[in-house]
Amino acid sequence: MASIDNLDHDGLEQHLKDIIQDLYQIMVQVSTYDTTGLASRQVLSNEIKTLSQSLQSLHATTSSPHATLPSVPPELLEYVENGRNPDIYTREFVELVRRGNQLMRGKCHAFGEFRDVLAREMATAMPELRDDVDMVLRATGGKPIMNGSSGSATGPAGATSSSSLGHVDATSET
């Protein structure tokens, strides 16, 4: 959200006063409007043109690149238009964001654990990919699998893979 500190507040205040005065003049002209008199119609037309010019001037003042007015979410406007308290909207919004953050944190934690289990299983089943698995773990925020960190899972599995590779080689040679 952009800051409105750079705006000329005195100038804006004067523009708003002019607009209020123009609206007041229109209200007076409408209440004293005479359908038969040409003068009443011309005066009212001039007052509306003056209001239009004042509104355009205010818009030009506030729409410069350095001076954008803060935006209000349409949901908040609708909430207030329905007669509800904006503080309650804020509290509900904060609770909704908190719940969403907790859900996302839980998903990230679950996927992290899945990544670690998958990496351990891949390193156990295919020891030749251990360096690649470690690289992926480091890139995704996990801890690399060290040769002795998995304990019995890597040792026997590595031996079994080696012997099974030897068995495949022996079978393919005969």
Protein backbone atom coordinates (compact mmCIF):
# COMPACT_ATOMS: atom_id res chain seq x y z
CA MET A 1 0.00 0.00 0.00
CA ALA A 2 1.46 3.35 -1.03
CA SER A 3 1.96 6.19 1.40
CA ILE A 4 -0.07 9.37 1.18
CA ASP A 5 2.47 11.42 3.14
CA ASN A 6 3.64 13.24 0.00
CA LEU A 7 0.22 14.78 -0.68
CA ASP A 8 -0.44 18.46 -0.03
CA HIS A 9 -3.00 18.09 2.76
CA ASP A 10 -3.95 21.77 2.71
CA GLY A 11 -4.63 21.59 -1.02
CA LEU A 12 -6.68 18.42 -0.62
CA GLU A 13 -8.63 19.98 2.22
CA GLN A 14 -9.41 23.00 0.03
CA HIS A 15 -10.55 20.74 -2.83
CA LEU A 16 -12.85 18.86 -0.48
CA LYS A 17 -14.27 22.11 0.90
CA ASP A 18 -14.94 23.28 -2.67
CA ILE A 19 -16.72 20.02 -3.47
CA ILE A 20 -18.87 20.28 -0.35
CA GLN A 21 -19.72 23.87 -1.23
CA ASP A 22 -20.64 22.83 -4.78
CA LEU A 23 -22.89 20.08 -3.44
CA TYR A 24 -24.54 22.57 -1.10
CA GLN A 25 -25.12 25.00 -4.00
CA ILE A 26 -26.71 22.20 -6.06
CA MET A 27 -28.94 21.29 -3.12
CA VAL A 28 -30.08 24.94 -2.83
CA GLN A 29 -30.70 25.21 -6.58
CA VAL A 30 -32.70 21.97 -6.63
CA SER A 31 -34.88 23.04 -3.70
CA THR A 32 -35.62 26.43 -5.33
CA TYR A 33 -35.84 25.15 -8.89
CA ASP A 34 -38.48 26.84 -11.01
CA THR A 35 -39.55 24.72 -13.97
CA THR A 36 -40.77 27.68 -15.95
CA GLY A 37 -37.71 29.86 -15.50
CA LEU A 38 -34.78 29.57 -17.85
CA ALA A 39 -32.50 31.15 -15.26
CA SER A 40 -33.00 28.32 -12.74
CA ARG A 41 -32.10 25.70 -15.31
CA GLN A 42 -28.97 27.59 -16.39
CA VAL A 43 -27.80 28.14 -12.78
CA LEU A 44 -28.30 24.48 -11.89
CA SER A 45 -26.45 23.40 -15.02
CA ASN A 46 -23.52 25.68 -14.12
CA GLU A 47 -23.42 24.35 -10.55
CA ILE A 48 -23.24 20.75 -11.79
CA LYS A 49 -20.44 21.67 -14.22
CA THR A 50 -18.57 23.36 -11.35
CA LEU A 51 -18.96 20.22 -9.22
CA SER A 52 -17.67 18.08 -12.08
CA GLN A 53 -14.61 20.32 -12.48
CA SER A 54 -13.93 20.22 -8.73
CA LEU A 55 -14.12 16.42 -8.69
CA GLN A 56 -11.81 16.17 -11.70
CA SER A 57 -9.35 18.53 -10.02
CA LEU A 58 -9.37 16.41 -6.86
CA HIS A 59 -8.87 13.25 -8.91
CA ALA A 60 -5.95 14.80 -10.79
CA THR A 61 -4.33 15.84 -7.51
CA THR A 62 -4.59 12.40 -5.91
CA SER A 63 -3.81 10.25 -8.96
CA SER A 64 -0.22 11.35 -9.49
CA PRO A 65 2.28 8.44 -9.48
CA HIS A 66 3.69 9.38 -6.08
CA ALA A 67 0.37 9.90 -4.38
CA THR A 68 -1.94 6.93 -4.48
CA LEU A 69 -4.64 6.63 -1.91
CA PRO A 70 -4.71 3.47 0.19
CA SER A 71 -6.96 0.75 -1.14
CA VAL A 72 -9.61 -0.88 1.00
CA PRO A 73 -10.49 -4.52 0.32
CA PRO A 74 -13.96 -4.84 -1.23
CA GLU A 75 -14.79 -7.57 1.28
CA LEU A 76 -14.27 -5.10 4.14
CA LEU A 77 -16.48 -2.51 2.45
CA GLU A 78 -19.22 -5.10 1.98
CA TYR A 79 -18.84 -6.18 5.59
CA VAL A 80 -19.27 -2.61 6.85
CA GLU A 81 -22.16 -1.92 4.43
CA ASN A 82 -23.98 -4.88 5.97
CA GLY A 83 -23.73 -3.14 9.35
CA ARG A 84 -21.00 -5.35 10.80
CA ASN A 85 -18.07 -4.22 12.91
CA PRO A 86 -14.77 -3.96 10.95
CA ASP A 87 -12.86 -5.06 14.06
CA ILE A 88 -14.69 -8.40 13.92
CA TYR A 89 -13.76 -8.70 10.24
CA THR A 90 -10.11 -8.09 11.14
CA ARG A 91 -10.21 -10.65 13.94
CA GLU A 92 -11.85 -13.27 11.67
CA PHE A 93 -9.32 -12.53 8.93
CA VAL A 94 -6.39 -12.97 11.33
CA GLU A 95 -7.83 -16.27 12.60
CA LEU A 96 -8.33 -17.49 9.03
CA VAL A 97 -4.74 -16.61 8.11
CA ARG A 98 -3.43 -18.26 11.28
CA ARG A 99 -5.32 -21.48 10.50
CA GLY A 100 -4.06 -21.41 6.91
CA ASN A 101 -0.48 -20.90 8.11
CA GLN A 102 -0.78 -23.81 10.55
CA LEU A 103 -2.12 -26.04 7.78
CA MET A 104 0.67 -25.00 5.42
CA ARG A 105 3.30 -25.55 8.14
CA GLY A 106 1.91 -29.04 8.76
CA LYS A 107 2.03 -29.85 5.05
CA CYS A 108 5.61 -28.58 4.75
CA HIS A 109 6.64 -30.66 7.76
CA ALA A 110 4.90 -33.77 6.38
CA PHE A 111 6.49 -33.35 2.93
CA GLY A 112 9.88 -32.81 4.60
CA GLU A 113 9.51 -36.05 6.50
CA PHE A 114 8.38 -37.83 3.33
CA ARG A 115 11.43 -36.42 1.50
CA ASP A 116 13.74 -37.74 4.23
CA VAL A 117 12.14 -41.20 4.26
CA LEU A 118 12.20 -41.41 0.46
CA ALA A 119 15.84 -40.29 0.37
CA ARG A 120 16.82 -42.90 2.97
CA GLU A 121 15.01 -45.64 1.08
CA MET A 122 16.50 -44.58 -2.27
CA ALA A 123 20.01 -44.43 -0.79
CA THR A 124 19.47 -47.87 0.70
CA ALA A 125 18.03 -49.43 -2.44
CA MET A 126 20.40 -47.72 -4.90
CA PRO A 127 23.70 -46.81 -3.20
CA GLU A 128 25.13 -45.56 -6.51
CA LEU A 129 22.65 -42.64 -6.30
CA ARG A 130 23.67 -41.61 -2.77
CA ASP A 131 25.57 -38.52 -4.00
CA ASP A 132 22.60 -37.39 -6.09
CA VAL A 133 20.20 -38.01 -3.20
CA ASP A 134 22.46 -35.98 -0.90
CA MET A 135 22.56 -33.16 -3.45
CA VAL A 136 18.75 -33.09 -3.65
CA LEU A 137 18.48 -33.17 0.14
CA ARG A 138 20.85 -30.21 0.49
CA ALA A 139 18.97 -28.27 -2.21
CA THR A 140 15.61 -28.82 -0.52
CA GLY A 141 16.71 -28.04 3.03
CA GLY A 142 17.21 -31.59 4.27
CA LYS A 143 20.26 -33.05 5.96
CA PRO A 144 22.46 -35.17 3.69
CA ILE A 145 22.63 -38.88 4.42
CA MET A 146 26.02 -39.77 5.81
CA ASN A 147 27.48 -43.22 5.40
CA GLY A 148 27.00 -44.11 9.04
CA SER A 149 24.03 -41.90 9.93
CA SER A 150 21.33 -44.39 9.03
CA GLY A 151 22.94 -47.12 11.10
CA SER A 152 21.77 -50.63 10.34
CA ALA A 153 19.56 -49.57 7.44
CA THR A 154 22.47 -48.58 5.19
CA GLY A 155 24.93 -51.23 6.25
CA PRO A 156 22.99 -54.43 5.59
CA ALA A 157 21.07 -52.96 2.67
CA GLY A 158 24.29 -51.86 1.03
CA ALA A 159 25.72 -55.33 1.52
CA THR A 160 22.57 -56.94 0.18
CA SER A 161 22.61 -54.67 -2.89
CA SER A 162 26.24 -55.44 -3.52
CA SER A 163 25.67 -59.15 -3.23
CA SER A 164 22.57 -58.96 -5.40
CA LEU A 165 24.55 -56.99 -7.98
CA GLY A 166 27.21 -59.69 -7.82
CA HIS A 167 24.52 -62.30 -8.27
CA VAL A 168 23.12 -60.49 -11.32
CA ASP A 169 26.59 -60.20 -12.79
CA ALA A 170 27.26 -63.86 -12.11
CA THR A 171 23.98 -64.86 -13.70
CA SER A 172 24.53 -62.70 -16.75
CA GLU A 173 28.02 -64.16 -17.27
CA THR A 174 26.76 -67.73 -17.37
